[in-house]
PDB file of C-alpha atoms in Angstrom:
ATOM      1  CA  MET A   1     -40.048  26.721  42.933  1.00 31.00           C
ATOM      2  CA  LEU A   2     -43.787  27.400  43.164  1.00 28.00           C
ATOM      3  CA  LYS A   3     -44.792  30.979  42.460  1.00 29.00           C
ATOM      4  CA  ALA A   4     -47.990  32.181  44.052  1.00 30.00           C
ATOM      5  CA  PRO A   5     -49.693  35.436  44.959  1.00 30.00           C
ATOM      6  CA  PHE A   6     -49.450  36.625  48.532  1.00 33.00           C
ATOM      7  CA  LEU A   7     -52.116  35.187  50.805  1.00 33.00           C
ATOM      8  CA  SER A   8     -53.393  36.934  53.894  1.00 36.00           C
ATOM      9  CA  PRO A   9     -53.772  34.828  57.078  1.00 36.00           C
ATOM     10  CA  SER A  10     -57.541  34.563  56.522  1.00 36.00           C
ATOM     11  CA  GLU A  11     -56.993  33.272  52.966  1.00 36.00           C
ATOM     12  CA  ALA A  12     -54.162  30.889  53.768  1.00 37.00           C
ATOM     13  CA  PRO A  13     -54.969  27.179  53.375  1.00 35.00           C
ATOM     14  CA  ASP A  14     -54.952  25.231  56.607  1.00 37.00           C
ATOM     15  CA  GLU A  15     -52.171  22.765  55.807  1.00 38.00           C
ATOM     16  CA  PRO A  16     -48.905  21.703  57.431  1.00 36.00           C
ATOM     17  CA  ILE A  17     -45.902  23.902  56.854  1.00 38.00           C
ATOM     18  CA  SER A  18     -43.565  22.638  54.153  1.00 39.00           C
ATOM     19  CA  LEU A  19     -39.823  22.925  53.772  1.00 37.00           C
ATOM     20  CA  ASP A  20     -40.506  24.613  50.431  1.00 38.00           C
ATOM     21  CA  PHE A  21     -40.776  28.398  50.304  1.00 41.00           C
ATOM     22  CA  TRP A  22     -43.027  30.376  48.037  1.00 39.00           C
ATOM     23  CA  THR A  23     -41.724  33.227  45.965  1.00 39.00           C
ATOM     24  CA  VAL A  24     -44.127  36.055  46.616  1.00 36.00           C
ATOM     25  CA  PRO A  25     -44.459  39.760  45.938  1.00 38.00           C
ATOM     26  CA  ARG A  26     -44.021  42.268  48.699  1.00 42.00           C
ATOM     27  CA  PRO A  27     -46.586  41.454  51.438  1.00 44.00           C
ATOM     28  CA  ILE A  28     -49.634  43.694  51.588  1.00 45.00           C
ATOM     29  CA  SER A  29     -51.929  44.047  54.583  1.00 46.00           C
ATOM     30  CA  PRO A  30     -55.683  43.870  54.029  1.00 44.00           C
ATOM     31  CA  GLU A  31     -56.612  47.467  53.196  1.00 46.00           C
ATOM     32  CA  PRO A  32     -59.388  49.324  51.370  1.00 45.00           C
ATOM     33  CA  ARG A  33     -59.259  48.809  47.610  1.00 40.00           C
ATOM     34  CA  GLU A  34     -57.730  52.178  46.791  1.00 46.00           C
ATOM     35  CA  ARG A  35     -54.954  51.725  49.380  1.00 46.00           C
ATOM     36  CA  CYS A  36     -54.178  48.233  48.079  1.00 41.00           C
ATOM     37  CA  ASP A  37     -53.834  49.588  44.537  1.00 42.00           C
ATOM     38  CA  ALA A  38     -51.426  52.226  45.825  1.00 45.00           C
ATOM     39  CA  CYS A  39     -49.438  49.541  47.647  1.00 43.00           C
ATOM     40  CA  LEU A  40     -49.195  47.448  44.497  1.00 36.00           C
ATOM     41  CA  ARG A  41     -47.892  50.394  42.511  1.00 39.00           C
ATOM     42  CA  GLU A  42     -45.380  51.174  45.257  1.00 44.00           C
ATOM     43  CA  SER A  43     -44.164  47.570  45.373  1.00 40.00           C
ATOM     44  CA  ALA A  44     -43.517  47.365  41.635  1.00 37.00           C
ATOM     45  CA  ASN A  45     -39.862  48.264  42.105  1.00 42.00           C
ATOM     46  CA  ILE A  46     -39.204  45.334  44.460  1.00 39.00           C
ATOM     47  CA  THR A  47     -38.495  42.052  42.725  1.00 43.00           C
ATOM     48  CA  THR A  48     -40.550  39.051  43.756  1.00 43.00           C
ATOM     49  CA  SER A  49     -37.420  36.957  44.229  1.00 45.00           C
ATOM     50  CA  ASN A  50     -36.609  38.837  47.429  1.00 60.00           C
ATOM     51  CA  TRP A  51     -39.525  37.479  49.415  1.00 63.00           C
ATOM     52  CA  ARG A  52     -40.553  34.157  50.938  1.00 67.00           C
ATOM     53  CA  HIS A  53     -43.695  33.380  52.884  1.00 67.00           C
ATOM     54  CA  ILE A  54     -44.512  30.318  54.957  1.00 63.00           C
ATOM     55  CA  LEU A  55     -47.769  29.495  56.664  1.00 62.00           C
ATOM     56  CA  ARG A  56     -48.550  28.534  60.216  1.00 61.00           C
ATOM     57  CA  ARG A  57     -48.685  24.861  61.077  1.00 56.00           C
ATOM     58  CA  GLN A  58     -51.867  22.888  60.639  1.00 54.00           C
ATOM     59  CA  ASN A  59     -54.449  23.367  63.407  1.00 54.00           C
ATOM     60  CA  THR A  60     -52.474  26.290  64.830  1.00 55.00           C
ATOM     61  CA  LEU A  61     -54.375  29.536  65.222  1.00 59.00           C
ATOM     62  CA  SER A  62     -52.626  32.317  63.317  1.00 57.00           C
ATOM     63  CA  ILE A  63     -52.377  35.132  65.836  1.00 66.00           C
ATOM     64  CA  GLU A  64     -49.517  37.231  64.489  1.00 81.00           C
ATOM     65  CA  ARG A  65     -47.314  37.901  61.483  1.00 87.00           C
ATOM     66  CA  SER A  66     -43.535  37.867  61.883  1.00 92.00           C
ATOM     67  CA  PHE A  67     -40.749  39.119  59.622  1.00 92.00           C
ATOM     68  CA  MET A  68     -37.265  37.707  59.166  1.00 93.00           C
ATOM     69  CA  ILE A  69     -34.282  39.280  57.407  1.00 92.00           C
ATOM     70  CA  ALA A  70     -32.376  36.110  56.604  1.00 92.00           C
ATOM     71  CA  ASP A  71     -31.389  33.542  54.006  1.00 90.00           C
ATOM     72  CA  PRO A  72     -34.576  31.475  53.603  1.00 87.00           C
ATOM     73  CA  HIS A  73     -32.552  28.417  52.592  1.00 86.00           C
ATOM     74  CA  ALA A  74     -30.185  28.414  55.585  1.00 89.00           C
ATOM     75  CA  SER A  75     -30.747  25.807  58.277  1.00 89.00           C
ATOM     76  CA  VAL A  76     -30.967  28.436  61.033  1.00 89.00           C
ATOM     77  CA  SER A  77     -33.663  30.321  59.139  1.00 89.00           C
ATOM     78  CA  ARG A  78     -35.626  27.170  58.403  1.00 89.00           C
ATOM     79  CA  GLN A  79     -35.501  26.139  62.039  1.00 91.00           C
ATOM     80  CA  LEU A  80     -36.607  29.526  63.361  1.00 93.00           C
ATOM     81  CA  ALA A  81     -39.312  29.907  60.722  1.00 91.00           C
ATOM     82  CA  GLY A  82     -40.683  26.466  61.508  1.00 90.00           C
ATOM     83  CA  GLU A  83     -40.746  27.181  65.231  1.00 92.00           C
ATOM     84  CA  LEU A  84     -42.437  30.548  64.675  1.00 92.00           C
ATOM     85  CA  ALA A  85     -45.046  28.835  62.506  1.00 88.00           C
ATOM     86  CA  GLY A  86     -45.588  26.315  65.277  1.00 88.00           C
ATOM     87  CA  LEU A  87     -46.208  29.181  67.693  1.00 89.00           C
ATOM     88  CA  GLY A  88     -48.943  30.538  65.414  1.00 87.00           C
ATOM     89  CA  TYR A  89     -46.990  33.096  63.408  1.00 89.00           C
ATOM     90  CA  ASP A  90     -47.161  33.522  59.676  1.00 87.00           C
ATOM     91  CA  VAL A  91     -43.591  34.206  58.591  1.00 90.00           C
ATOM     92  CA  ASP A  92     -42.369  36.565  55.870  1.00 89.00           C
ATOM     93  CA  ILE A  93     -38.680  36.229  54.982  1.00 91.00           C
ATOM     94  CA  CYS A  94     -36.691  38.697  52.893  1.00 88.00           C
ATOM     95  CA  ASP A  95     -33.102  38.090  51.793  1.00 89.00           C
ATOM     96  CA  ASP A  96     -32.509  41.653  50.556  1.00 87.00           C
ATOM     97  CA  SER A  97     -31.588  44.122  53.304  1.00 86.00           C
ATOM     98  CA  ASP A  98     -32.542  47.248  51.338  1.00 87.00           C
ATOM     99  CA  ALA A  99     -35.966  45.874  50.419  1.00 86.00           C
ATOM    100  CA  ALA A 100     -36.479  44.629  53.970  1.00 88.00           C
ATOM    101  CA  PHE A 101     -35.618  47.854  55.793  1.00 89.00           C
ATOM    102  CA  GLY A 102     -37.534  49.844  53.186  1.00 86.00           C
ATOM    103  CA  SER A 103     -40.686  47.826  53.780  1.00 85.00           C
ATOM    104  CA  LEU A 104     -40.309  47.924  57.544  1.00 87.00           C
ATOM    105  CA  THR A 105     -39.987  51.702  57.681  1.00 82.00           C
ATOM    106  CA  ASP A 106     -42.782  52.593  55.289  1.00 77.00           C
ATOM    107  CA  GLN A 107     -46.080  53.782  56.751  1.00 57.00           C
ATOM    108  CA  LEU A 108     -48.004  50.587  56.063  1.00 59.00           C
ATOM    109  CA  GLY A 109     -45.155  48.303  57.086  1.00 51.00           C
ATOM    110  CA  ALA A 110     -45.199  49.749  60.588  1.00 50.00           C
ATOM    111  CA  CYS A 111     -48.544  48.076  61.280  1.00 58.00           C
ATOM    112  CA  ARG A 112     -48.008  44.941  59.207  1.00 79.00           C
ATOM    113  CA  TRP A 113     -45.703  42.874  61.400  1.00 89.00           C
ATOM    114  CA  SER A 114     -45.623  42.279  65.144  1.00 92.00           C
ATOM    115  CA  LEU A 115     -42.176  40.643  65.452  1.00 95.00           C
ATOM    116  CA  LEU A 116     -38.836  41.064  63.669  1.00 96.00           C
ATOM    117  CA  LEU A 117     -35.917  38.617  63.666  1.00 96.00           C
ATOM    118  CA  ILE A 118     -32.642  39.529  61.974  1.00 95.00           C
ATOM    119  CA  ASP A 119     -29.932  36.998  61.142  1.00 94.00           C
ATOM    120  CA  LEU A 120     -26.801  39.074  61.723  1.00 92.00           C
ATOM    121  CA  ASP A 121     -24.492  36.400  60.340  1.00 91.00           C
ATOM    122  CA  PHE A 122     -26.372  36.493  57.041  1.00 90.00           C
ATOM    123  CA  LEU A 123     -26.367  40.298  56.834  1.00 88.00           C
ATOM    124  CA  GLN A 124     -22.674  40.586  57.629  1.00 84.00           C
ATOM    125  CA  ASN A 125     -21.857  38.490  54.568  1.00 83.00           C
ATOM    126  CA  SER A 126     -23.039  41.293  52.282  1.00 76.00           C
ATOM    127  CA  VAL A 127     -23.382  44.492  54.338  1.00 79.00           C
ATOM    128  CA  TRP A 128     -20.777  46.427  56.349  1.00 81.00           C
ATOM    129  CA  SER A 129     -21.310  46.325  60.111  1.00 81.00           C
ATOM    130  CA  ASP A 130     -21.553  50.102  60.448  1.00 84.00           C
ATOM    131  CA  GLU A 131     -24.241  50.147  57.758  1.00 87.00           C
ATOM    132  CA  ILE A 132     -26.201  47.489  59.637  1.00 89.00           C
ATOM    133  CA  VAL A 133     -25.977  49.515  62.840  1.00 90.00           C
ATOM    134  CA  GLY A 134     -27.104  52.642  61.002  1.00 90.00           C
ATOM    135  CA  ASP A 135     -30.094  50.846  59.487  1.00 90.00           C
ATOM    136  CA  LEU A 136     -31.076  49.439  62.876  1.00 92.00           C
ATOM    137  CA  LEU A 137     -30.805  52.816  64.600  1.00 93.00           C
ATOM    138  CA  GLU A 138     -33.003  54.380  61.936  1.00 92.00           C
ATOM    139  CA  LEU A 139     -35.488  51.526  62.077  1.00 92.00           C
ATOM    140  CA  ARG A 140     -35.778  51.711  65.854  1.00 93.00           C
ATOM    141  CA  GLN A 141     -36.601  55.411  65.669  1.00 91.00           C
ATOM    142  CA  SER A 142     -39.040  55.015  62.782  1.00 89.00           C
ATOM    143  CA  VAL A 143     -40.880  51.910  63.988  1.00 90.00           C
ATOM    144  CA  ARG A 144     -40.636  51.918  67.753  1.00 92.00           C
ATOM    145  CA  ASP A 145     -43.395  49.432  68.522  1.00 92.00           C
ATOM    146  CA  LEU A 146     -41.914  46.494  66.584  1.00 93.00           C
ATOM    147  CA  PRO A 147     -40.122  44.029  68.905  1.00 95.00           C
ATOM    148  CA  CYS A 148     -36.761  43.165  67.342  1.00 96.00           C
ATOM    149  CA  ILE A 149     -34.532  40.139  68.015  1.00 96.00           C
ATOM    150  CA  LEU A 150     -30.994  39.814  66.651  1.00 95.00           C
ATOM    151  CA  VAL A 151     -29.849  36.251  65.952  1.00 95.00           C
ATOM    152  CA  SER A 152     -26.205  35.160  65.614  1.00 92.00           C
ATOM    153  CA  ASP A 153     -24.034  32.183  66.442  1.00 91.00           C
ATOM    154  CA  ASP A 154     -21.315  34.656  67.443  1.00 88.00           C
ATOM    155  CA  PHE A 155     -23.245  35.694  70.540  1.00 90.00           C
ATOM    156  CA  GLY A 156     -21.721  34.105  73.616  1.00 85.00           C
ATOM    157  CA  ARG A 157     -25.142  33.796  75.219  1.00 86.00           C
ATOM    158  CA  ASP A 158     -28.693  35.039  74.935  1.00 86.00           C
ATOM    159  CA  ASP A 159     -29.010  38.658  76.023  1.00 79.00           C
ATOM    160  CA  ARG A 160     -32.429  39.914  76.998  1.00 72.00           C
ATOM    161  CA  GLY A 161     -31.299  42.974  78.956  1.00 76.00           C
ATOM    162  CA  THR A 162     -32.141  46.578  78.161  1.00 77.00           C
ATOM    163  CA  GLY A 163     -28.606  47.826  77.498  1.00 80.00           C
ATOM    164  CA  GLY A 164     -28.860  47.480  73.720  1.00 86.00           C
ATOM    165  CA  LEU A 165     -32.347  48.893  73.188  1.00 92.00           C
ATOM    166  CA  PRO A 166     -31.283  51.525  70.612  1.00 92.00           C
ATOM    167  CA  ILE A 167     -30.391  48.570  68.351  1.00 93.00           C
ATOM    168  CA  ALA A 168     -32.711  45.713  69.348  1.00 94.00           C
ATOM    169  CA  ASP A 169     -34.907  44.390  72.152  1.00 95.00           C
ATOM    170  CA  ALA A 170     -33.163  41.026  72.573  1.00 95.00           C
ATOM    171  CA  ARG A 171     -30.263  38.932  71.277  1.00 95.00           C
ATOM    172  CA  LEU A 172     -30.578  35.228  70.597  1.00 95.00           C
ATOM    173  CA  ARG A 173     -27.635  32.876  70.176  1.00 93.00           C
ATOM    174  CA  ALA A 174     -28.050  30.480  67.261  1.00 92.00           C
ATOM    175  CA  PRO A 175     -28.984  27.732  66.986  1.00 91.00           C
ATOM    176  CA  ALA A 176     -31.861  28.311  69.395  1.00 91.00           C
ATOM    177  CA  THR A 177     -34.208  25.869  71.031  1.00 92.00           C
ATOM    178  CA  LEU A 178     -37.945  26.473  71.009  1.00 94.00           C
ATOM    179  CA  GLY A 179     -37.877  27.321  74.702  1.00 94.00           C
ATOM    180  CA  ARG A 180     -35.156  29.942  74.267  1.00 94.00           C
ATOM    181  CA  LEU A 181     -36.963  31.422  71.270  1.00 96.00           C
ATOM    182  CA  LYS A 182     -40.163  31.751  73.298  1.00 95.00           C
ATOM    183  CA  ASP A 183     -38.218  33.415  76.121  1.00 95.00           C
ATOM    184  CA  ALA A 184     -36.597  35.817  73.658  1.00 96.00           C
ATOM    185  CA  ILE A 185     -39.961  36.755  72.144  1.00 96.00           C
ATOM    186  CA  ARG A 186     -41.490  37.354  75.559  1.00 95.00           C
ATOM    187  CA  GLU A 187     -38.576  39.491  76.740  1.00 95.00           C
ATOM    188  CA  ALA A 188     -38.400  41.384  73.439  1.00 95.00           C
ATOM    189  CA  GLN A 189     -42.061  42.327  73.784  1.00 95.00           C
ATOM    190  CA  THR A 190     -41.484  43.515  77.347  1.00 95.00           C
ATOM    191  CA  ASN A 191     -38.287  45.394  76.505  1.00 95.00           C
ATOM    192  CA  ASN A 192     -39.944  47.031  73.525  1.00 95.00           C
ATOM    193  CA  LEU A 193     -42.409  48.770  75.833  1.00 95.00           C
ATOM    194  CA  ILE A 194     -39.435  50.116  77.781  1.00 95.00           C
ATOM    195  CA  TRP A 195     -37.824  51.272  74.533  1.00 94.00           C
ATOM    196  CA  GLN A 196     -40.984  53.068  73.451  1.00 93.00           C
ATOM    197  CA  ARG A 197     -41.108  54.975  76.731  1.00 93.00           C
ATOM    198  CA  ARG A 198     -37.411  55.887  76.518  1.00 89.00           C
ATOM    199  CA  ALA A 199     -37.695  56.970  72.894  1.00 84.00           C
ATOM    200  CA  ASP A 200     -40.791  59.058  73.573  1.00 84.00           C
ATOM    201  CA  ARG A 201     -39.095  60.693  76.547  1.00 81.00           C
ATOM    202  CA  GLY A 202     -36.028  61.418  74.431  1.00 69.00           C
ATOM    203  CA  ARG A 203     -38.154  63.017  71.737  1.00 62.00           C
ATOM    204  CA  VAL A 204     -39.923  65.228  74.271  1.00 56.00           C
ATOM    205  CA  GLU A 205     -36.586  66.322  75.746  1.00 58.00           C
ATOM    206  CA  ALA A 206     -35.242  67.038  72.250  1.00 55.00           C
ATOM    207  CA  ASP A 207     -38.321  69.122  71.434  1.00 47.00           C
ATOM    208  CA  ILE A 208     -37.919  71.084  74.659  1.00 54.00           C
ATOM    209  CA  GLU A 209     -34.230  71.697  73.946  1.00 53.00           C
ATOM    210  CA  HIS A 210     -35.000  72.764  70.396  1.00 46.00           C
ATOM    211  CA  GLY A 211     -37.703  75.118  71.641  1.00 47.00           C
ATOM    212  CA  SER A 212     -35.325  76.663  74.173  1.00 45.00           C
ATOM    213  CA  ARG A 213     -32.688  77.248  71.500  1.00 49.00           C
ATOM    214  CA  SER A 214     -35.260  78.808  69.177  1.00 45.00           C
ATOM    215  CA  ALA A 215     -36.247  81.264  71.889  1.00 45.00           C
ATOM    216  CA  MET A 216     -32.655  82.442  72.422  1.00 45.00           C
ATOM    217  CA  PRO A 217     -31.585  85.652  70.627  1.00 44.00           C
ATOM    218  CA  ASN A 218     -29.234  85.218  67.698  1.00 48.00           C
ATOM    219  CA  ASP A 219     -27.054  87.600  65.705  1.00 41.00           C
ATOM    220  CA  ASP A 220     -29.785  88.414  63.206  1.00 40.00           C
ATOM    221  CA  ARG A 221     -32.192  89.473  65.907  1.00 35.00           C
ATOM    222  CA  LEU A 222     -29.572  91.619  67.596  1.00 32.00           C
ATOM    223  CA  ASP A 223     -29.056  93.454  64.296  1.00 38.00           C
ATOM    224  CA  VAL A 224     -32.679  94.603  64.122  1.00 34.00           C
ATOM    225  CA  PRO A 225     -32.687  98.401  64.744  1.00 38.00           C
ATOM    226  CA  THR A 226     -34.823  99.851  67.510  1.00 41.00           C
ATOM    227  CA  ASN A 227     -35.667 102.797  65.256  1.00 43.00           C
ATOM    228  CA  ARG A 228     -37.057 102.061  61.783  1.00 38.00           C
ATOM    229  CA  THR A 229     -35.069 104.933  60.276  1.00 39.00           C
ATOM    230  CA  GLU A 230     -31.829 103.707  61.760  1.00 43.00           C
ATOM    231  CA  ILE A 231     -29.743 101.269  59.691  1.00 36.00           C
ATOM    232  CA  PRO A 232     -27.267  99.061  61.557  1.00 41.00           C
ATOM    233  CA  THR A 233     -23.735  99.128  60.223  1.00 45.00           C
ATOM    234  CA  ARG A 234     -20.747  96.869  60.699  1.00 46.00           C
ATOM    235  CA  ASN A 235     -17.080  97.882  60.722  1.00 47.00           C
TER     236      ASN A 235
END
């Protein structure tokens, strides 16, 4: 398998996408030199074998970067990655859930990708379902402006409603046609705006509730004597 350094969209050669995947280090966004050096030091603990990167199709304008948590060698992943590349996305694929969620929730990762697809069937082969849910809940609170699509062949149908927003913005039944993928992306982007508003409103309400509780008297305050020479006693 060809090993190559990570290429940004502006540096990527304009050539057709291949069925071969590159083994690459953790993706790094174009940043000032000192920030890039810091990113490289931070990424040293993540093995290069976790990552794959494929380029957009020839003559397709690269407009976005997408991220997939999936098996890069599975047919479903190859199909989705190829279709995303055809839509103008550069695609980063990670087959390690810890490395993936860690990169997505770090400060730089929040502004690196504009779309996330997660192959649930792949994750459930190695991670407990409750752990997946916990990771998704944390991710959705940490990175609220990243549209997220869950992909599984266990889904009875595509679901692009807003009932599951704490977990994801849309659900896509695999295998998916290009048309259904485009619909899922469009609805995920729309639903994500709704999620951001709900999450922001929930945070404001939580702050208000916390402030109200802080203003309430507690036992310690009630024990403060009104006269400095008086010492409160308890029976």
